[in-house]
Amino acid sequence: MTQLNLIANAKNNIDLHLTPIKNGNEVTEATIIELIEKSEYSKLRCISVNVKNAVAELNDVLKPLQDNQTGREITYQVLERIDATISISIDDDEMGATAEITAAQGGKHLTAKAILEAAQTAGVKKGFSKEELVKLAQLAARGEPRSQITLQIATGKLPINGKDATIEPLVESAQSRILRPKKGEDGSVDMRDLGDIICVRVGEAIAKKVPPTAGKQGYTVTANPLLPEPGIDVSLVSGDGTAISPKNNNVLISQKVGLPKVIPNGMEVDEVYKIKDVSIASGNINFTGSVIIDGDVNEGMKVIAGGDITIGGFVESAMIEAGGDITISGGIIGRKHDIEKTKITDVNMSVSVNAKGNLYAKYCQYAQISCGKDMRIENQLLHSQINVNGSLKVGTEEKSNGTLIGGYIKVGKFVTAGMVGATAGSNTIINFDHELMKLKEELQDIEARLKIDNDKTTELKTASNKLKKLPKTKQTSDMLTKVISTYQFHANRMGEILLEKEKNEITTQEYMESVYVEATEKLYHGVQMIVGEYNDRSRREYGPSKLIYKERKIHIEPLVNT
């Protein structure tokens, strides 16, 4: 019988050696394939055409031989070792490079170093990950023969843009200082020296400029630099009562004793009027700067200031008006009214507080409040008339955990408290009409202008049609040209106004969907939310909840992770 052997050749590929003997079973392609599959070389690539040629040549050699006669040896390479191959692709934006390895079939595997060199040859120069190179080499070595393994091996680095210059206050605001007064050695707090607590001294550093940064350069995997955008610089503004420090151009110092106030890109120091209490003995106060009151503002008194007003005690049935912020360490207390028998908006409150800036107090009851920015009451806000352009928060700086009961509240952005409403008694009405009124007035102006242009185009269209019916003369032709030109002007302006109207409607819808009333602990019945022409109220007790406007209705949704 013909002898078959698989023997490694000089290139470490595998040859089939045939010794033809005219006798025994016939050798076919299947015989050779079976031999290969049972050998240690079974995973090498089979050269099928050479197997076929070897069988054909064997049959030619055997044909003239006598039985048991041996013919010449036949040798064909039937198996070959294939080394792993690699291709490198670079992303269009050059921010990533990926290697695709076709796993070896009995041949050499690619090392991490070989992958790196192939990538470098393909133009990848930066951003290599050693871990990914090693991982890819290991995955390819373990992969099935001729399988494809793909991995990103290099990543570019985006530039980090520079930070804009900022102006940082070096002193706390009046509100921060009054909320965190210094304690004596025995732990007690003395509010009698409130002016000394919240005023700055001559020469005191009150603000500093943090210069802009240049940013950090990035790169692509092909080593092209990616330049950052440098931060934008701002000038440190020295407001009234301040000056740039002679020792450091980035520091602002106070030139007088007074109350520090933040202004755009700087600070100013307000003249301060300080008094212990405001009573019949002191008289009313009307001051152009800021006012600091160590103690209380008693019943029937008035305090008016062009700047901020800071009060260490209480305000009881008095009138307070500030061109800036109002900070009240104690409470705002008005005379109690029978709110179950009298409509809250008809009640004439005995205490009135009006701040063009922000407003803070520990608690507030039976008061009329107007606030140009944001308002925060720390503990309780009860049965008051509130008009706040910004937001209303009842609670600490960190958490909405205070109580809001009753009253009529007009607010611009949102209302948040721990508990909103009460188990019994009057309703709590919250109306978001500040911004809506402005948008409505804007819309009315738009529609008025639209009507003017619409009427004008109708009039010009009629005139144009009449002119077209007249005999053609130079005069009528000139008039028609002028009428058409004027018509086009008004028609174009109508298009612009219609875009304005569309923008107004989108802004209105976005605003209505952005406002909310939030109760982080409990929402009681009788809390009414009004958003334009849509309103509804709670009719039972809820857990943590949020009133919102959505799809032309007021909804009450549960709060998650409050």
Coordinates of C-alpha atoms in Angstrom, one line a residue:
M1 CA 0.0 0.0 0.0
T2 CA 1.2 3.5 -0.8
Q3 CA 2.8 5.2 2.2
L4 CA 1.7 8.7 3.3
N5 CA 3.7 11.0 5.6
L6 CA 3.4 14.6 6.7
I7 CA 6.9 16.2 7.2
A8 CA 7.9 19.8 8.0
N9 CA 9.9 21.5 5.3
A10 CA 12.6 24.1 5.5
K11 CA 10.0 26.9 5.9
N12 CA 8.3 25.0 8.7
N13 CA 5.3 24.4 6.4
I14 CA 4.1 20.8 5.9
D15 CA 4.8 18.6 2.9
L16 CA 2.9 15.4 2.0
H17 CA 5.4 12.7 1.1
L18 CA 3.9 9.8 -0.9
T19 CA 5.8 6.5 -1.6
P20 CA 3.7 4.8 -4.3
I21 CA 3.2 1.0 -4.0
K22 CA 0.9 -0.8 -6.4
N23 CA -1.3 -2.7 -3.9
G24 CA -3.9 -2.2 -1.3
N25 CA -6.5 0.5 -0.8
E26 CA -6.8 3.4 -3.1
V27 CA -5.5 6.8 -1.9
T28 CA -8.0 9.6 -2.4
E29 CA -8.2 13.3 -1.4
A30 CA -10.4 12.2 1.5
T31 CA -7.7 9.8 2.7
I32 CA -5.2 12.7 2.8
I33 CA -7.7 15.1 4.5
E34 CA -8.4 12.4 7.2
L35 CA -4.6 12.0 7.7
I36 CA -4.3 15.8 8.2
E37 CA -7.2 16.0 10.6
K38 CA -5.7 13.3 12.8
S39 CA -2.2 15.0 12.8
E40 CA -0.8 17.7 15.0
Y41 CA -1.0 20.0 12.0
S42 CA -4.8 19.9 11.8
K43 CA -5.1 23.7 12.4
L44 CA -2.8 24.8 9.6
R45 CA -4.2 26.0 6.3
C46 CA -4.8 23.2 3.8
I47 CA -3.7 23.8 0.2
S48 CA -6.5 21.9 -1.4
V49 CA -5.2 22.3 -5.0
N50 CA -1.9 20.6 -4.0
V51 CA -3.8 17.7 -2.3
K52 CA -5.7 17.2 -5.6
N53 CA -2.5 17.4 -7.6
A54 CA -0.8 14.9 -5.3
V55 CA -3.6 12.4 -5.8
A56 CA -3.6 12.9 -9.6
E57 CA 0.3 12.4 -9.8
L58 CA 0.1 9.4 -7.5
N59 CA -2.4 7.7 -9.8
D60 CA -0.2 8.5 -12.8
V61 CA 2.8 6.9 -11.1
L62 CA 0.9 3.8 -10.0
K63 CA -0.7 3.1 -13.4
P64 CA 2.3 1.4 -15.1
L65 CA 3.6 -0.4 -12.0
Q66 CA 3.3 -4.1 -11.3
D67 CA 1.8 -5.4 -8.1
N68 CA 3.9 -4.6 -5.0
Q69 CA 6.3 -2.6 -7.2
T70 CA 7.4 0.8 -5.7
G71 CA 7.3 4.0 -7.8
R72 CA 9.2 7.3 -7.4
E73 CA 8.4 9.5 -4.4
I74 CA 6.0 12.3 -4.7
T75 CA 6.2 15.5 -2.6
Y76 CA 3.7 18.3 -2.3
Q77 CA 3.3 21.1 0.3
V78 CA -0.3 20.6 1.5
L79 CA -0.3 22.7 4.7
E80 CA 1.0 26.2 5.4
R81 CA 1.5 28.3 8.5
I82 CA -0.1 31.8 8.2
D83 CA 1.2 34.6 10.4
A84 CA -1.2 37.1 12.0
T85 CA -1.8 40.3 9.9
I86 CA -2.8 43.7 11.0
S87 CA -4.5 46.8 9.5
I88 CA -4.7 50.2 11.1
S89 CA -7.5 52.7 10.6
I90 CA -7.5 56.3 11.7
D91 CA -10.8 58.1 12.5
D92 CA -11.8 60.9 10.1
D93 CA -11.3 63.5 12.9
E94 CA -8.0 61.8 13.8
M95 CA -9.1 61.5 17.4
G96 CA -8.8 57.7 17.5
A97 CA -6.9 54.8 15.9
T98 CA -8.1 51.2 15.7
A99 CA -6.2 48.0 14.9
E100 CA -7.8 45.0 13.3
I101 CA -5.8 41.8 13.6
T102 CA -6.5 38.7 11.6
A103 CA -5.4 35.9 14.0
A104 CA -2.5 33.6 13.0
Q105 CA -3.2 30.1 11.6
G106 CA -0.3 28.1 13.0
G107 CA 2.0 31.1 12.2
K108 CA 3.5 33.9 14.3
H109 CA 1.3 36.0 16.6
L110 CA 1.8 39.8 16.8
T111 CA 3.4 41.2 19.9
A112 CA 2.3 44.5 21.5
K113 CA 5.5 46.0 20.2
A114 CA 4.7 44.8 16.7
I115 CA 1.2 46.3 16.9
L116 CA 2.8 49.6 18.0
E117 CA 5.3 49.6 15.1
A118 CA 2.5 48.8 12.6
A119 CA 0.4 51.7 14.0
Q120 CA 3.4 54.1 13.8
T121 CA 4.1 53.1 10.2
A122 CA 0.4 53.9 9.4
G123 CA 0.9 57.4 10.9
V124 CA -0.3 57.0 14.5
K125 CA 2.1 58.9 16.7
K126 CA 0.4 59.8 20.0
G127 CA -2.2 58.7 22.4
F128 CA -1.2 55.0 22.6
S129 CA -2.6 52.9 25.4
K130 CA -0.1 50.3 26.6
E131 CA -2.8 48.4 28.3
E132 CA -4.9 48.2 25.1
L133 CA -1.9 47.2 23.0
V134 CA -1.1 44.3 25.4
K135 CA -4.8 43.3 25.6
L136 CA -5.1 43.2 21.8
A137 CA -2.0 41.0 21.4
Q138 CA -3.4 38.6 24.0
L139 CA -6.9 38.5 22.5
A140 CA -5.4 37.8 19.0
A141 CA -3.1 35.1 20.3
R142 CA -6.1 33.3 21.9
G143 CA -8.5 33.9 19.0
E144 CA -9.7 31.3 16.5
P145 CA -7.4 31.0 13.4
R146 CA -8.1 33.8 10.9
S147 CA -10.7 35.4 13.1
Q148 CA -10.8 39.2 13.3
I149 CA -10.1 41.1 16.6
T150 CA -10.6 44.8 16.6
L151 CA -9.6 47.3 19.4
Q152 CA -8.9 51.0 19.7
I153 CA -5.3 51.4 20.6
A154 CA -4.8 55.2 20.5
T155 CA -7.0 58.1 21.5
G156 CA -6.4 61.8 20.9
K157 CA -6.8 64.4 23.6
L158 CA -9.2 67.3 23.3
P159 CA -7.9 70.7 24.3
I160 CA -9.0 72.0 27.6
N161 CA -10.2 75.6 27.1
G162 CA -9.0 78.2 29.5
K163 CA -11.1 79.5 32.3
D164 CA -12.6 83.0 32.1
A165 CA -11.4 85.5 34.6
T166 CA -13.6 85.7 37.7
I167 CA -14.2 88.2 40.4
E168 CA -14.4 86.6 43.8
P169 CA -15.7 88.5 46.9
L170 CA -13.3 88.2 49.9
V171 CA -16.0 89.3 52.4
E172 CA -19.3 87.7 53.1
S173 CA -22.5 89.4 52.2
A174 CA -24.6 91.0 54.9
Q175 CA -27.0 88.1 54.8
S176 CA -24.2 85.5 55.2
R177 CA -22.7 87.4 58.1
I178 CA -25.9 88.0 59.9
L179 CA -26.9 84.3 59.6
R180 CA -23.5 83.2 61.0
P181 CA -22.7 85.8 63.7
K182 CA -19.7 85.3 65.9
K183 CA -20.3 83.5 69.2
G184 CA -18.9 84.6 72.5
E185 CA -16.7 82.4 74.7
D186 CA -19.8 81.3 76.5
G187 CA -21.5 80.3 73.2
S188 CA -24.0 83.3 73.3
V189 CA -24.5 85.5 70.3
D190 CA -24.6 89.3 70.7
M191 CA -26.4 91.1 67.9
R192 CA -26.0 94.5 69.5
D193 CA -22.8 95.1 67.5
L194 CA -24.3 94.1 64.2
G195 CA -22.7 97.1 62.4
D196 CA -19.2 95.9 63.4
I197 CA -20.1 92.4 62.3
I198 CA -21.2 93.2 58.7
C199 CA -19.2 96.4 57.9
V200 CA -15.8 96.4 56.2
R201 CA -12.9 98.6 57.4
V202 CA -10.8 101.1 55.5
G203 CA -8.0 99.2 53.6
E204 CA -9.7 95.8 53.9
A205 CA -9.4 93.6 50.8
I206 CA -13.0 92.9 49.7
A207 CA -12.7 91.3 46.2
K208 CA -10.0 89.7 44.0
K209 CA -9.7 89.0 40.4
V210 CA -8.7 85.5 39.4
P211 CA -7.0 85.9 36.0
P212 CA -8.0 83.9 33.0
T213 CA -6.1 80.7 32.1
A214 CA -4.6 79.8 28.8
G215 CA -6.0 76.3 28.8
K216 CA -4.2 73.1 27.9
Q217 CA -3.3 72.0 24.3
G218 CA -4.7 68.8 23.0
Y219 CA -3.5 66.6 20.1
T220 CA -4.7 64.1 17.5
V221 CA -3.4 60.6 17.2
T222 CA -1.4 61.8 14.2
A223 CA 0.3 64.4 16.6
N224 CA -1.5 67.4 15.2
P225 CA -1.8 70.0 18.0
L226 CA -5.3 71.1 19.0
L227 CA -5.2 74.6 20.4
P228 CA -7.4 75.6 23.3
E229 CA -9.5 78.7 23.5
P230 CA -8.0 81.0 26.1
G231 CA -10.2 82.3 28.9
I232 CA -11.8 85.7 28.5
D233 CA -10.4 88.5 30.6
V234 CA -12.5 90.9 32.6
S235 CA -11.5 94.2 34.3
L236 CA -11.8 94.5 38.0
V237 CA -14.3 97.3 38.6
S238 CA -13.8 99.6 41.6
G239 CA -17.2 100.8 42.6
D240 CA -18.0 103.7 45.0
G241 CA -15.9 103.5 48.2
T242 CA -13.3 101.1 46.7
A243 CA -10.0 101.2 45.0
I244 CA -7.5 98.9 43.3
S245 CA -4.9 97.9 45.8
P246 CA -1.5 99.6 45.2
K247 CA 0.1 96.3 46.2
N248 CA -1.8 94.1 43.8
N249 CA -3.7 95.1 40.7
N250 CA -6.0 92.1 41.1
V251 CA -7.3 93.0 44.6
L252 CA -10.0 95.6 45.5
I253 CA -9.8 97.3 48.8
S254 CA -12.3 99.4 50.8
Q255 CA -11.7 103.1 51.1
K256 CA -14.3 103.6 53.9
V257 CA -16.2 101.9 56.6
G258 CA -19.4 100.7 55.1
L259 CA -21.5 97.8 53.8
P260 CA -19.9 95.8 50.9
K261 CA -22.1 95.2 47.9
V262 CA -21.4 93.1 44.8
I263 CA -21.7 94.9 41.5
P264 CA -20.9 93.5 38.0
N265 CA -17.2 92.5 38.0
G266 CA -16.5 94.3 41.2
M267 CA -17.8 95.7 44.5
E268 CA -18.8 98.9 46.1
V269 CA -19.0 100.0 49.7
D270 CA -22.1 101.8 50.7
E271 CA -22.4 104.6 53.2
V272 CA -24.0 103.1 56.3
Y273 CA -26.4 104.5 58.8
K274 CA -26.3 102.5 62.0
I275 CA -28.9 102.5 64.8
K276 CA -29.8 100.3 67.7
D277 CA -33.6 100.2 67.3
V278 CA -36.2 102.1 65.3
S279 CA -38.9 103.3 67.5
I280 CA -40.8 106.5 68.3
A281 CA -37.7 107.7 70.2
S282 CA -35.5 107.4 67.1
G283 CA -38.1 108.4 64.5
N284 CA -38.4 107.1 61.0
I285 CA -35.3 106.6 58.8
N286 CA -34.9 107.7 55.2
F287 CA -31.3 107.3 54.1
T288 CA -29.6 107.2 50.6
G289 CA -27.1 104.5 51.5
S290 CA -27.5 101.3 53.5
V291 CA -29.0 101.0 56.9
I292 CA -28.0 98.6 59.7
I293 CA -30.3 98.2 62.7
D294 CA -29.0 96.2 65.6
G295 CA -32.3 95.5 67.1
D296 CA -36.0 95.8 66.1
V297 CA -38.2 98.0 64.0
N298 CA -41.2 98.7 66.2
E299 CA -44.8 99.1 65.3
G300 CA -45.8 102.0 63.1
M301 CA -42.2 102.9 62.1
K302 CA -40.8 103.4 58.6
V303 CA -37.3 102.6 57.3
I304 CA -36.4 103.6 53.7
A305 CA -32.9 103.1 52.2
G306 CA -31.4 103.5 48.8
G307 CA -29.1 100.6 49.5
D308 CA -29.4 97.4 51.6
I309 CA -31.3 97.2 54.9
T310 CA -30.0 94.7 57.6
I311 CA -32.0 94.2 60.7
G312 CA -30.7 92.1 63.7
G313 CA -34.1 91.7 65.3
F314 CA -37.8 91.8 64.3
V315 CA -40.0 93.9 62.1
E316 CA -43.4 94.3 63.7
S317 CA -46.3 96.1 61.9
A318 CA -43.8 98.5 60.2
M319 CA -42.9 99.6 56.7
I320 CA -39.4 98.7 55.3
E321 CA -38.3 99.7 51.8
A322 CA -34.8 99.1 50.2
G323 CA -33.2 99.8 46.9
G324 CA -31.1 96.7 47.4
D325 CA -31.4 93.6 49.6
I326 CA -33.3 93.3 52.9
T327 CA -32.0 90.9 55.5
I328 CA -33.9 90.3 58.7
S329 CA -32.4 88.1 61.4
G330 CA -35.6 87.8 63.3
G331 CA -39.1 87.7 61.8
I332 CA -41.6 89.8 60.0
I333 CA -44.8 90.1 62.1
G334 CA -48.1 91.6 61.2
R335 CA -51.4 91.8 63.0
K336 CA -53.4 88.6 62.8
H337 CA -56.5 88.7 60.5
D338 CA -59.5 86.4 60.3
I339 CA -58.5 84.9 56.9
E340 CA -61.4 82.4 57.0
K341 CA -63.9 85.3 56.7
T342 CA -61.9 87.7 54.7
K343 CA -60.4 87.1 51.2
I344 CA -56.6 87.3 51.6
T345 CA -56.2 89.8 48.8
D346 CA -58.7 92.2 50.5
V347 CA -56.7 92.2 53.8
N348 CA -54.7 95.4 54.5
M349 CA -51.6 94.0 56.1
S350 CA -50.1 96.0 59.0
V351 CA -46.5 95.2 57.9
S352 CA -45.0 96.0 54.5
V353 CA -41.6 95.0 53.3
N354 CA -40.3 96.0 49.8
A355 CA -36.9 95.0 48.5
K356 CA -35.7 95.7 45.0
G357 CA -33.0 93.0 45.5
N358 CA -33.2 89.8 47.5
L359 CA -35.1 89.3 50.8
Y360 CA -34.4 87.0 53.7
A361 CA -36.1 86.6 57.1
K362 CA -36.3 83.9 59.7
Y363 CA -40.1 83.8 59.5
C364 CA -43.0 85.9 58.2
Q365 CA -46.7 86.1 59.1
Y366 CA -49.6 88.4 58.0
A367 CA -47.3 90.5 55.9
Q368 CA -47.3 92.3 52.5
I369 CA -44.0 91.6 50.8
S370 CA -42.6 92.8 47.4
C371 CA -39.3 91.4 46.2
G372 CA -37.5 92.3 43.0
K373 CA -35.3 89.2 43.0
D374 CA -35.4 86.0 45.1
M375 CA -36.9 85.5 48.5
R376 CA -36.1 83.1 51.3
I377 CA -37.9 82.6 54.6
E378 CA -36.2 80.1 56.8
N379 CA -38.9 78.7 59.1
Q380 CA -42.5 79.7 58.4
L381 CA -44.3 81.8 55.9
L382 CA -48.0 82.2 57.0
H383 CA -51.0 84.0 55.5
S384 CA -49.1 86.7 53.6
Q385 CA -49.4 88.6 50.4
I386 CA -46.2 87.9 48.4
N387 CA -45.1 89.5 45.2
V388 CA -41.7 88.1 44.1
N389 CA -40.1 88.4 40.7
G390 CA -37.7 85.5 41.2
S391 CA -38.1 82.4 43.3
L392 CA -39.6 81.8 46.7
K393 CA -37.9 79.3 49.1
V394 CA -39.1 78.4 52.6
G395 CA -36.2 76.6 54.3
T396 CA -32.5 76.7 54.9
E397 CA -29.9 77.5 52.3
E398 CA -29.3 73.7 51.8
K399 CA -32.8 72.3 52.0
S400 CA -36.4 73.3 51.5
N401 CA -37.7 72.2 54.9
G402 CA -39.8 75.2 56.1
T403 CA -43.6 75.6 56.2
L404 CA -45.8 77.6 53.8
I405 CA -49.4 78.1 54.9
G406 CA -52.1 80.2 53.3
G407 CA -51.7 83.5 51.6
Y408 CA -51.7 84.8 48.0
I409 CA -48.3 84.5 46.3
K410 CA -47.4 86.0 42.9
V411 CA -44.0 84.5 41.9
G412 CA -41.8 84.5 38.8
K413 CA -39.9 81.2 38.8
F414 CA -40.8 78.6 41.4
V415 CA -42.0 78.0 45.0
T416 CA -40.3 75.3 47.2
A417 CA -40.9 74.4 50.8
G418 CA -41.0 71.4 53.1
M419 CA -44.8 71.6 53.8
V420 CA -47.2 73.5 51.6
G421 CA -50.7 74.2 52.7
A422 CA -52.4 73.1 56.0
T423 CA -54.7 70.4 57.3
A424 CA -57.5 72.9 57.6
G425 CA -58.2 76.6 57.0
S426 CA -57.6 78.9 54.1
N427 CA -56.3 78.1 50.7
T428 CA -52.7 78.7 49.6
I429 CA -52.9 80.4 46.2
I430 CA -49.7 80.6 44.0
N431 CA -50.0 82.6 40.8
F432 CA -47.3 82.6 38.1
D433 CA -48.4 85.7 36.2
H434 CA -45.4 87.9 36.4
E435 CA -43.7 86.7 33.2
L436 CA -46.9 85.8 31.6
M437 CA -48.2 89.4 31.9
K438 CA -45.1 90.7 30.2
L439 CA -45.3 88.1 27.4
K440 CA -49.0 88.9 27.0
E441 CA -48.3 92.6 26.7
E442 CA -45.6 91.8 24.2
L443 CA -48.0 89.7 22.2
Q444 CA -50.6 92.5 22.2
D445 CA -48.0 94.9 20.8
I446 CA -47.0 92.3 18.2
E447 CA -50.7 91.8 17.1
A448 CA -51.3 95.5 17.0
R449 CA -48.3 96.0 14.7
L450 CA -49.4 93.0 12.6
K451 CA -52.9 94.5 12.2
I452 CA -51.4 97.8 11.0
D453 CA -49.3 96.1 8.4
N454 CA -52.1 93.7 7.4
D455 CA -54.5 96.7 6.9
K456 CA -51.8 98.5 4.9
T457 CA -51.1 95.5 2.6
T458 CA -54.9 95.1 2.0
E459 CA -55.2 98.8 1.1
L460 CA -52.2 98.6 -1.2
K461 CA -53.4 95.4 -2.9
T462 CA -56.7 97.2 -3.7
A463 CA -54.9 100.2 -5.0
S464 CA -52.7 98.0 -7.2
N465 CA -55.7 96.2 -8.7
K466 CA -57.3 99.5 -9.5
L467 CA -54.1 100.9 -11.2
K468 CA -53.8 97.8 -13.3
K469 CA -57.2 98.4 -14.8
L470 CA -56.4 102.0 -15.8
P471 CA -54.9 102.8 -19.3
K472 CA -51.2 102.4 -19.3
T473 CA -49.4 105.7 -19.1
K474 CA -46.0 106.7 -17.6
Q475 CA -47.8 108.2 -14.6
T476 CA -49.9 105.1 -13.8
S477 CA -46.9 102.9 -14.4
D478 CA -44.7 104.9 -11.9
M479 CA -47.5 104.9 -9.4
L480 CA -48.0 101.1 -9.8
T481 CA -44.3 100.5 -9.3
K482 CA -44.4 102.6 -6.1
V483 CA -47.5 100.8 -4.8
I484 CA -46.0 97.4 -5.4
S485 CA -42.7 98.3 -3.7
T486 CA -44.6 99.7 -0.7
Y487 CA -46.8 96.5 -0.6
Q488 CA -43.7 94.3 -0.6
F489 CA -42.1 96.3 2.2
H490 CA -45.2 95.8 4.4
A491 CA -45.6 92.2 3.4
N492 CA -42.0 91.5 4.4
R493 CA -42.5 93.3 7.7
M494 CA -45.6 91.2 8.3
G495 CA -43.4 88.1 7.8
E496 CA -40.9 89.4 10.4
I497 CA -43.7 90.2 12.9
L498 CA -45.2 86.7 12.4
L499 CA -41.8 85.2 13.4
E500 CA -41.8 87.5 16.4
K501 CA -45.3 86.1 17.3
E502 CA -44.1 82.5 16.9
K503 CA -41.1 83.2 19.1
N504 CA -43.4 84.8 21.8
E505 CA -45.7 81.8 21.7
I506 CA -42.8 79.3 22.1
T507 CA -41.3 81.4 25.0
T508 CA -44.7 81.5 26.7
Q509 CA -45.1 77.7 26.4
E510 CA -41.5 77.0 27.6
Y511 CA -42.1 79.4 30.6
M512 CA -45.4 77.8 31.6
E513 CA -43.7 74.4 31.5
S514 CA -40.8 75.6 33.6
V515 CA -42.6 76.9 36.7
Y516 CA -43.6 74.6 39.6
V517 CA -44.6 74.4 43.3
E518 CA -42.6 71.9 45.3
A519 CA -43.4 70.3 48.7
T520 CA -40.5 68.2 49.7
E521 CA -42.3 66.7 52.7
K522 CA -46.1 67.1 52.5
L523 CA -48.6 68.8 50.2
Y524 CA -51.9 69.5 51.9
H525 CA -55.3 70.2 50.4
G526 CA -56.3 73.7 49.2
V527 CA -53.0 74.5 47.4
Q528 CA -54.0 76.3 44.2
M529 CA -51.6 76.8 41.3
I530 CA -52.4 79.3 38.6
V531 CA -50.5 79.4 35.3
G532 CA -52.2 81.9 33.0
E533 CA -55.8 80.7 32.2
Y534 CA -55.1 77.2 33.7
N535 CA -55.5 76.5 37.4
D536 CA -56.2 73.6 39.8
R537 CA -55.7 72.8 43.4
S538 CA -54.9 69.9 45.7
R539 CA -57.9 68.2 47.2
R540 CA -56.3 65.8 49.6
E541 CA -53.0 65.2 51.4
Y542 CA -50.0 64.1 49.5
G543 CA -46.4 63.0 50.3
P544 CA -43.5 64.8 48.7
S545 CA -45.0 66.3 45.5
K546 CA -44.7 68.8 42.7
L547 CA -47.4 70.9 41.0
I548 CA -46.6 71.5 37.4
Y549 CA -48.2 72.7 34.2
K550 CA -48.3 70.2 31.3
E551 CA -50.5 69.7 28.3
R552 CA -53.0 72.4 29.2
K553 CA -53.5 71.1 32.7
I554 CA -52.1 71.4 36.2
H555 CA -50.7 68.1 37.4
I556 CA -49.6 66.9 40.8
E557 CA -46.6 64.5 40.5
P558 CA -44.7 62.6 43.2
L559 CA -41.2 63.8 44.1
V560 CA -38.5 61.2 43.8
N561 CA -35.3 61.2 45.9
T562 CA -36.2 64.4 47.7

